[in-house]
PDB file of C-alpha atoms in Angstrom:
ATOM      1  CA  UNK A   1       0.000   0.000   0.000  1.00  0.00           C
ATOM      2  CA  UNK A   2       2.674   2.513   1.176  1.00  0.00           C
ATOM      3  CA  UNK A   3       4.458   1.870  -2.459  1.00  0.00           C
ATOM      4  CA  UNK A   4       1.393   2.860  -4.082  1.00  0.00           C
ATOM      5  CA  UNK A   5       1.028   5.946  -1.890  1.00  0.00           C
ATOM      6  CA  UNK A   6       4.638   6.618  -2.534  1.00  0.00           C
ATOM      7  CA  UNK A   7       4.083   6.170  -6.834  1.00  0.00           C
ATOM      8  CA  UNK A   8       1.126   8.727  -6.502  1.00  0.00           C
ATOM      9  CA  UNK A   9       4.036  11.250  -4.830  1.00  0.00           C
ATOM     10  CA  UNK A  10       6.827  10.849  -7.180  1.00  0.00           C
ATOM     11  CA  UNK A  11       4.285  11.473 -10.478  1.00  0.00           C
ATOM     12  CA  UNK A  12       2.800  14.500  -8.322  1.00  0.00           C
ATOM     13  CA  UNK A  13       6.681  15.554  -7.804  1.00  0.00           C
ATOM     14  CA  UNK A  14       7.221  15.236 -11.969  1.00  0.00           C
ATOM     15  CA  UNK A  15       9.612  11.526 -11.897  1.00  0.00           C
ATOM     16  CA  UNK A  16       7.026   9.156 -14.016  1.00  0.00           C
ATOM     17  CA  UNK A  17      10.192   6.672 -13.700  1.00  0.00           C
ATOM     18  CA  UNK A  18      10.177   6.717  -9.976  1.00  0.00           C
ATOM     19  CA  UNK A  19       6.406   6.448  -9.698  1.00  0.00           C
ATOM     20  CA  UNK A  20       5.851   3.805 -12.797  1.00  0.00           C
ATOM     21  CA  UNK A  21       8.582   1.590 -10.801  1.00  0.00           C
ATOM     22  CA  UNK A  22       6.643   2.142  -7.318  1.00  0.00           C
ATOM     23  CA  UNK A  23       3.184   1.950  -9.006  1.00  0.00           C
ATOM     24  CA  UNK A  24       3.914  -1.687 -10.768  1.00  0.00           C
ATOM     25  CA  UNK A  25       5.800  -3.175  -7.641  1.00  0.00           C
ATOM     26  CA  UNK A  26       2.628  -2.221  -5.316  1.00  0.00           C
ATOM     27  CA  UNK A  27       0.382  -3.642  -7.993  1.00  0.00           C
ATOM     28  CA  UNK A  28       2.242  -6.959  -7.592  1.00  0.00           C
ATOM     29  CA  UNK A  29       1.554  -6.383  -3.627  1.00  0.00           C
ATOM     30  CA  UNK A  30      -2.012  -5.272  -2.977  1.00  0.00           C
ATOM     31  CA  UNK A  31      -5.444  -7.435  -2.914  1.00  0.00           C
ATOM     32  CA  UNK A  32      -8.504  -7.128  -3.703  1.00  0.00           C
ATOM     33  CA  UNK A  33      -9.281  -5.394  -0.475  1.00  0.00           C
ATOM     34  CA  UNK A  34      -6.982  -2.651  -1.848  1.00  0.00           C
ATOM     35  CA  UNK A  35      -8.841  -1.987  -4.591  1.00  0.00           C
ATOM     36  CA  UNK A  36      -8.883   1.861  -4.068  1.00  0.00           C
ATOM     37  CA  UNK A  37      -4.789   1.654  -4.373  1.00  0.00           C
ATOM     38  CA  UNK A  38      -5.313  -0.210  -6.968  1.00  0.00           C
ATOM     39  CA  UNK A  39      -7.341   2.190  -9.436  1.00  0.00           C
ATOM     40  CA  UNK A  40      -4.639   4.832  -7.865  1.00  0.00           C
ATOM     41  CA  UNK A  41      -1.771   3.020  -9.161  1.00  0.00           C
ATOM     42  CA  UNK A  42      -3.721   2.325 -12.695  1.00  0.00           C
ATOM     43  CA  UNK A  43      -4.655   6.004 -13.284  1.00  0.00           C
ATOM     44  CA  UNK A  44      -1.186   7.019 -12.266  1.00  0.00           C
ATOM     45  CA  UNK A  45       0.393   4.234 -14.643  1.00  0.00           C
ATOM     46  CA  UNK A  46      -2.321   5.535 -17.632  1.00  0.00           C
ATOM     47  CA  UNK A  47      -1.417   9.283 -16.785  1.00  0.00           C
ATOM     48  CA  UNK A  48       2.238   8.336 -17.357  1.00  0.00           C
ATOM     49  CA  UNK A  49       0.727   6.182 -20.767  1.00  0.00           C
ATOM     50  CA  UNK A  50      -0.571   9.253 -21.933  1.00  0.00           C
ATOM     51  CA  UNK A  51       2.363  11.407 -20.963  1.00  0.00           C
ATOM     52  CA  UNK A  52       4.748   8.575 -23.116  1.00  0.00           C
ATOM     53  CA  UNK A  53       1.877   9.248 -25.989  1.00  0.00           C
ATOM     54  CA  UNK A  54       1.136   5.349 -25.099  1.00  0.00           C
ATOM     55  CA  UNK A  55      -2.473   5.858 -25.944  1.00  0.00           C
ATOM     56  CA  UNK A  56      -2.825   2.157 -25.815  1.00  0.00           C
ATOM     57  CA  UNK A  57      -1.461   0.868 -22.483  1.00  0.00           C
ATOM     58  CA  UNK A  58      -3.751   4.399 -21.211  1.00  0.00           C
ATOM     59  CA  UNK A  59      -6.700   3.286 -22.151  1.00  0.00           C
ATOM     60  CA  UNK A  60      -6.603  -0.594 -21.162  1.00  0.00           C
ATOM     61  CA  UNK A  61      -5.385   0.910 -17.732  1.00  0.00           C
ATOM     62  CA  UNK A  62      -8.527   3.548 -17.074  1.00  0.00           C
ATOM     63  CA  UNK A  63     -10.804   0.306 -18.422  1.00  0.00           C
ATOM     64  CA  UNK A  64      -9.529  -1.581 -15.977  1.00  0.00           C
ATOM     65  CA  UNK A  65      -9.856   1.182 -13.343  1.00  0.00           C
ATOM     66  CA  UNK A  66     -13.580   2.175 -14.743  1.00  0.00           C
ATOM     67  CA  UNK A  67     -14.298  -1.398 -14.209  1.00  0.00           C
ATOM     68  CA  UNK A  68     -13.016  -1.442 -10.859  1.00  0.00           C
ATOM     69  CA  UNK A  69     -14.600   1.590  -9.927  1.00  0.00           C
ATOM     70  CA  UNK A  70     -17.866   0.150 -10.516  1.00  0.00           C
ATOM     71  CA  UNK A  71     -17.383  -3.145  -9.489  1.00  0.00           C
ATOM     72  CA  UNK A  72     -16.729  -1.205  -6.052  1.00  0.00           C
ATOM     73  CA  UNK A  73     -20.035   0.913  -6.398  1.00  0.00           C
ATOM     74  CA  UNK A  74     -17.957   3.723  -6.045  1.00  0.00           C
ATOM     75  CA  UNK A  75     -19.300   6.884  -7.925  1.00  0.00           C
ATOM     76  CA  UNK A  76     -17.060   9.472  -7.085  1.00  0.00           C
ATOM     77  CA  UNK A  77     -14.022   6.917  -8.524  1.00  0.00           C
ATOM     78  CA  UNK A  78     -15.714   6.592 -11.699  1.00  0.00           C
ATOM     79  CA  UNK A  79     -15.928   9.828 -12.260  1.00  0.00           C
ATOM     80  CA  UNK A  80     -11.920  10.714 -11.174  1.00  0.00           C
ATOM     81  CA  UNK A  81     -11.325   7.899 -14.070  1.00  0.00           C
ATOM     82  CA  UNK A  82     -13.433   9.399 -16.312  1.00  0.00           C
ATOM     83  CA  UNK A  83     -11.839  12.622 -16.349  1.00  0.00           C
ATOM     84  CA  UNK A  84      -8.687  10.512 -16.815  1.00  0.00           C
ATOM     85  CA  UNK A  85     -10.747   8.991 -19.853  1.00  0.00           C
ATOM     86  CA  UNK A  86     -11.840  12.731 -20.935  1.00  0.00           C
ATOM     87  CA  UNK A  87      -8.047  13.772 -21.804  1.00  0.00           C
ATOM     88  CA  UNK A  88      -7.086  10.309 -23.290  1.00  0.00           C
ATOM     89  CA  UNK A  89      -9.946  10.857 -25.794  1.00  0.00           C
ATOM     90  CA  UNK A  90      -8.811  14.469 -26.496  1.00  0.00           C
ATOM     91  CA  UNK A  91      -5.240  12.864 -26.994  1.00  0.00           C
ATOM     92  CA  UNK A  92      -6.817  10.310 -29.316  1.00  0.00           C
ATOM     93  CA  UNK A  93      -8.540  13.075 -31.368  1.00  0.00           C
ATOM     94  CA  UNK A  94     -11.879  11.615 -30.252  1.00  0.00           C
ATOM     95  CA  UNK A  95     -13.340  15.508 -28.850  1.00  0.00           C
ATOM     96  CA  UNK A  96     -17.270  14.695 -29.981  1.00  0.00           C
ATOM     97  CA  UNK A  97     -16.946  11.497 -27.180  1.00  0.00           C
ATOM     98  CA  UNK A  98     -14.925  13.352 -24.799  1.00  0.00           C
ATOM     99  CA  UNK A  99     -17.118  16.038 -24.862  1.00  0.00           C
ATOM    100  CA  UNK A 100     -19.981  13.204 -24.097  1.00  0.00           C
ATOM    101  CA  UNK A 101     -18.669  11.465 -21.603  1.00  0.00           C
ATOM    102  CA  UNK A 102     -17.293  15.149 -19.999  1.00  0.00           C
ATOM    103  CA  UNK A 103     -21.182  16.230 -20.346  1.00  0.00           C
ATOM    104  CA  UNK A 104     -22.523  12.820 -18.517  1.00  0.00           C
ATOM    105  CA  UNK A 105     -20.602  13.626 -15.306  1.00  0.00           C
ATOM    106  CA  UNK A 106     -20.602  17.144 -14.957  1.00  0.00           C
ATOM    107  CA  UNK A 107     -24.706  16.699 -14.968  1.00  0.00           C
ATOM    108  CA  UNK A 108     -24.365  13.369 -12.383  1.00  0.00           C
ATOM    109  CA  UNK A 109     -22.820  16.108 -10.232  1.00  0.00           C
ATOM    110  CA  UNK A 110     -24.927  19.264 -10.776  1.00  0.00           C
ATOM    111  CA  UNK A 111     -27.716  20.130  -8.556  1.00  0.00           C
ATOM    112  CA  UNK A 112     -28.485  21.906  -5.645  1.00  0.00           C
ATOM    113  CA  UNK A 113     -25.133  22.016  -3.270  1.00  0.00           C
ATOM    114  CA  UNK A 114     -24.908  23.832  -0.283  1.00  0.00           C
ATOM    115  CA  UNK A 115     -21.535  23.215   0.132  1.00  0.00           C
ATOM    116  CA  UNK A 116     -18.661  23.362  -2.655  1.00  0.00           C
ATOM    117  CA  UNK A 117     -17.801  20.319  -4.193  1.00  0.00           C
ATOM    118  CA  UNK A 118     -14.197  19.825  -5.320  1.00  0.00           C
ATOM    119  CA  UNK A 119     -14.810  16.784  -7.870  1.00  0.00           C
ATOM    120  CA  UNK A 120     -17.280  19.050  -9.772  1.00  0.00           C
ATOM    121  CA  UNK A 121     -14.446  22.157  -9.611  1.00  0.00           C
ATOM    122  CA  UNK A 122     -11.998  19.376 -10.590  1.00  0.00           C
ATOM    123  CA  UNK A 123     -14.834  18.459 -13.953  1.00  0.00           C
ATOM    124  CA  UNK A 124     -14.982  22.525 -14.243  1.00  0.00           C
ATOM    125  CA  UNK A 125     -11.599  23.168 -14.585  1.00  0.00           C
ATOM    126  CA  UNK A 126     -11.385  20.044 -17.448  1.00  0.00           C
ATOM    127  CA  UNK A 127     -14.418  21.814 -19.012  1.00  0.00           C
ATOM    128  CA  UNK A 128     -12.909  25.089 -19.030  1.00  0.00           C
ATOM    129  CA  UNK A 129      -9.728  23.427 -20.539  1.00  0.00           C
ATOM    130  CA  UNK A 130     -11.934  21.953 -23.380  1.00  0.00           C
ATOM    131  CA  UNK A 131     -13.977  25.290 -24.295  1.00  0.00           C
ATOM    132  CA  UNK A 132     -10.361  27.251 -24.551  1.00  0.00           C
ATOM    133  CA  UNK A 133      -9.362  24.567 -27.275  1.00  0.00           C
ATOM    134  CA  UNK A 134     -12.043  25.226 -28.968  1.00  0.00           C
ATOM    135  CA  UNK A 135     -11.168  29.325 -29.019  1.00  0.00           C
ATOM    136  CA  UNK A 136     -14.601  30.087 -26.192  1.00  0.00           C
ATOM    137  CA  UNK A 137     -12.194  32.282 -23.915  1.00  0.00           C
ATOM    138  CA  UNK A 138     -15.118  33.609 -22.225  1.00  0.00           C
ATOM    139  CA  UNK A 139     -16.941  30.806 -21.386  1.00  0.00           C
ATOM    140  CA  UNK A 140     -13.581  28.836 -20.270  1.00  0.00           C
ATOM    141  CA  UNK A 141     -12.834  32.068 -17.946  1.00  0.00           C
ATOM    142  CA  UNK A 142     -16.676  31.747 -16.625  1.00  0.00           C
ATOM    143  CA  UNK A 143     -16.105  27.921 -16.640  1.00  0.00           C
ATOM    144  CA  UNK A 144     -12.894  27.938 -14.482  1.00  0.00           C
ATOM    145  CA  UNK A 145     -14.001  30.508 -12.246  1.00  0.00           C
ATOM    146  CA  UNK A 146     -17.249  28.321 -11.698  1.00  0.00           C
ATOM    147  CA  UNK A 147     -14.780  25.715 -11.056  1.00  0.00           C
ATOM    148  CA  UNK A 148     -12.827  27.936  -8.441  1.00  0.00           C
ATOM    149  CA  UNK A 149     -15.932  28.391  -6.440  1.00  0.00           C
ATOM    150  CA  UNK A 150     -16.064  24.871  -5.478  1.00  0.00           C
ATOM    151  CA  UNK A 151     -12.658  24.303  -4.851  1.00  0.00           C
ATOM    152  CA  UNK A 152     -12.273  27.142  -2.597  1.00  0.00           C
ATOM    153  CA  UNK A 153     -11.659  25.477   0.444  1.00  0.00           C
ATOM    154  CA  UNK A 154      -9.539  22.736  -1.157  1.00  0.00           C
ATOM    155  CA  UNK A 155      -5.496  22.642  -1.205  1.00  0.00           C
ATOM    156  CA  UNK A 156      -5.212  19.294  -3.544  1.00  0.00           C
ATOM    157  CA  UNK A 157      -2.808  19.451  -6.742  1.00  0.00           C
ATOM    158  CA  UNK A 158      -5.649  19.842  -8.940  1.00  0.00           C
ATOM    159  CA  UNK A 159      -5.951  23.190  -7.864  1.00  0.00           C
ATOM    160  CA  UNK A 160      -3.174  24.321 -10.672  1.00  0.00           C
ATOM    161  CA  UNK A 161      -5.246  23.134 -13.032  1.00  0.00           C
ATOM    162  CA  UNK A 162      -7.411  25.842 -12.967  1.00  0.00           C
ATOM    163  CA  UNK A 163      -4.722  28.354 -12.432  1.00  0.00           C
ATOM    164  CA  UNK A 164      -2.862  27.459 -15.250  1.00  0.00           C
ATOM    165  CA  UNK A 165      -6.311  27.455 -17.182  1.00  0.00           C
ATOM    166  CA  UNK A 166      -6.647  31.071 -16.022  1.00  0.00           C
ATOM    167  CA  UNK A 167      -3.046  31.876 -17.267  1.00  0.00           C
ATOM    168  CA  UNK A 168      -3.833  30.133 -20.561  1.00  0.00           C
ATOM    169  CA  UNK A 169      -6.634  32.151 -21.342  1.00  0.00           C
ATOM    170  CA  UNK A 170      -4.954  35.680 -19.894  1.00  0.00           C
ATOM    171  CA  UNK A 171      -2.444  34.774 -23.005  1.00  0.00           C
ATOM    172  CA  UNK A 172      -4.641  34.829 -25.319  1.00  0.00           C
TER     173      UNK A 172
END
């Protein structure tokens, strides 16, 4: 478990070597009982897939993690992979079923929250990511600020997504 834990930290710290190495030997560890390090080691593995442009070994990874996922009844999970599946689709060229499948969980999420929801600001900031590609710098801006709202109270990595959203669309 710890190796797994310590895979997620090197590919948050930039050393997909480190983490890939740390990632597989934990795989060869955990059981079933693991499961959540399991899908954490497979989406780190298929981030580092997509990284390598090995669209392949990405997307057999996130299917086994989606599968997983539900296997475990575990909604939130299934949506973390399929933002994971959102930007292997872009990768792949595949933007009408990214689009999709980003559509799907961003309205599984929406709805009446009192409190801010950092999975949906996490979908937002993807969102915002997809409507600058497309040249909508306004409604990325609105999208990522949206996104901000419900991560306000949230320190986790994603965070820079958003920023660097903000920075992308400030450049243009």
């Amino acid at each position: 478990n710890w190796q797994g834990l310590f895979g997620t930290l090197q590919a948050l710290r930039g050393n997909p070597a480190q983490a890939s190495l740390h990632c597989r030997a934990a795989l060869q560890a955990l059981g079933s009982e693991d499961w959540l390090s399991v899908l954490l080691c497979h989406c780190i593995l298929a981030r580092i897939a997509m990284q390598s442009v090995d669209l392949a070994e990405a997307q057999a990874l996130l299917q086994q993690s989606l599968e997983l996922a539900r296997r475990q009844g575990s909604h939130e999970s299934e949506v973390l992979v399929n933002a994971d599946r959102v930007r292997l689709m872009l990768l792949q060229g595949d933007t009408v079923q990214a689009q999709s499948l980003l559509r799907t969980e961003l309205a599984r999420l929406s709805g009446n929250r009192a409190q801010p929801y950092p999975l949906l600001g996490r979908l937002l900031f993807l969102h915002g990511e997809v409507l600058l590609q497309q040249g909508h710098l306004r409604e990325a801006e609105q999208t990522a600020q949206a996104g901000f709202a419900q991560v306000r109270d949230c320190c986790a990595p994603f965070v820079l997504d958003g920023y660097l959203l903000l920075s992308e669309i400030a450049l243009r």
